[in-house]
Every structure is written in C-alpha cells, then in structure tokens.
Phi, psi and omega in degrees: 000318179297319179297321179295320179295317179298318178297321179294314180297322178294323179294323177293315181300325180292335181261356181231103183294344181277346181280124183258345180201165176295325180298323178292320179298327179298343179271352186292138179299322181297325179293316180290324177299320179293321179298314177298323180294322180301319178293312181300318182293325178299314177295324180297317180294335176274000180068024170268073192293325181294315178296321178301314180293324179299310180293326176298317181288328174297315177300319178296317181297321185276335187241342185077013180243126183251112178239119178297139183298341179279346181297141179258123185234131182275205186274150171057038175282129184235120173256109182273132184068294164091329186307132176086004177287137177229125180235121187281172189300314185262014176293144176234123181240122182275204188275151171061033178272139177242132183226140180255179187294154175077009182277143174237128167254093192249164176255150182238004183225080179301337183295342180292337171072190182295133179089346179278146179281114185239345189240166187288161169247125183250116185282178184301139169075013181285145174243127182241115183288163184300140177078359181290144178240116179246116195236134175096172182280058181255169179242132172259115189293164184304136176063017175285163178231127179251116185292161179303136177066011177291149174244112187251121179233003179229163181304144176244125182292155177302139177067008178278157172242123181239140179218161171098178179231112350290157184295134177225151181290148175241154179275129181250143174284167187301322183297315181284325181295327184276352180295136182287327183221132179235108184304135181064006178063018190238117175289122185268065180207129183297343178297336183263009175279130183303321180295319178297320180294323177296317179297323179294320177297316179298319180299317179297319179295321179295321178296321178295317179295321179295318178298320179294319179296317178298321180294320179293320179296319179294319179296322180292321179293324183281348181278123181294138181282141178280137179259148180292151180278000000 
C-alpha cells in the first residue's frame, strides 16, 4: 500500500511543476478528495448507500470537490486545484487521467433512473482543462485532450484535442501532438482555434477560386473574337 501511495504521489508531482516534494502533494485537495471517495465508494459497493453519501459529503465539505460515491475511478487520477469539480454517479474514469478545477462530468437524462448509464466514460491518459463540461453517457477516448471551458456532448476520438462550445476537434502539428502532457488540455496557439481554422480553410478556397477566375479571364483574352460575315 505504501509503495502504491508513493507511486501515486510521484505521478502527481510529475504533472505539477509547482510540487517540490511528495509531502507537499499530500496537502493537495485533489489527493484528499480521492481518498475520501475511495472510502465512500467502498461503502457504495457494499450497498451502504447512506454511509457512502456521508463520506462523500465530508469529502466535498473539506475539499470543494464533489464525487458521487458510485463513480468508478482508476489509478493515478489527479485533480489539480480541484475547487468546483463535480463527478456524477455513473461516471467512469480510467487510469492516469488529469482533471482541472471547475470540471463537470454530468448526466443529461434523469429519466434513465437508477442503474442507467447517464455520465461520461473517460479513457486512459485523458487531460480535461478547467471549466470543461462533459455531459451524457459518451466516451472520451484514450489520450484525448479537452480544452478549458469546452462543452462536450459527443464522443471524442482517442488522441484528439477538442475545444470550444460545442467542442470540436482541432488539427495539431506533429510537435504538439507528440507531447506527453499538455497543461489544461489546451493548445495555447490561435492556429488551433476552430474558428481560426475555419477562416483559414475559407481563405484557401478563396485563393483557389481567384486563381481559377484569373485563368478563365486570361483564356478569354487570348481567344480570338469572331467577326461578322
């Protein structure tokens, strides 16, 4: 257990450049929120739902992070800063996921009731930027990046980067795509803004049309005019 804890603290430290030691990481709200959730989830699996909710609410009170005791969370999950995070009952979070403050993994179909899948599934290695809202029983694929304040309501492919409202994929160059970790899941370059990319596509199409128009005008000038008989 101690070895597992040390490995977890080291994984957090690797993703947070401000952390100078494992002891400092032990003070993080996200670390304590996860610890309270492990207890709450244990009671939840035993169907002691009231106790599960009690420990969940204690964790929320102490950390500002609300994780439903029914949520399934894998290894080395890191919530950075953490305040305002909400994770719903049927959410599934796999290994090595990083999440920032203000994120919601929410459900959009209360009619599905108890036992119905209402919340997202987050695959291995995903990074979710601050303020992002991921809603419904969708899957965010492995190593995907969800930009800050994005609203995601559709499936996200593995290794994709999505930004905006509604969230849409952006094209990444090889240098950024190969980076192992991208803080906040957000490329800080206007080239990766979907609106900028749409404008660039329109500009290219206009250049093609202009070139075609110039060619037609040149062809028209070079064609000898017919004279009347």
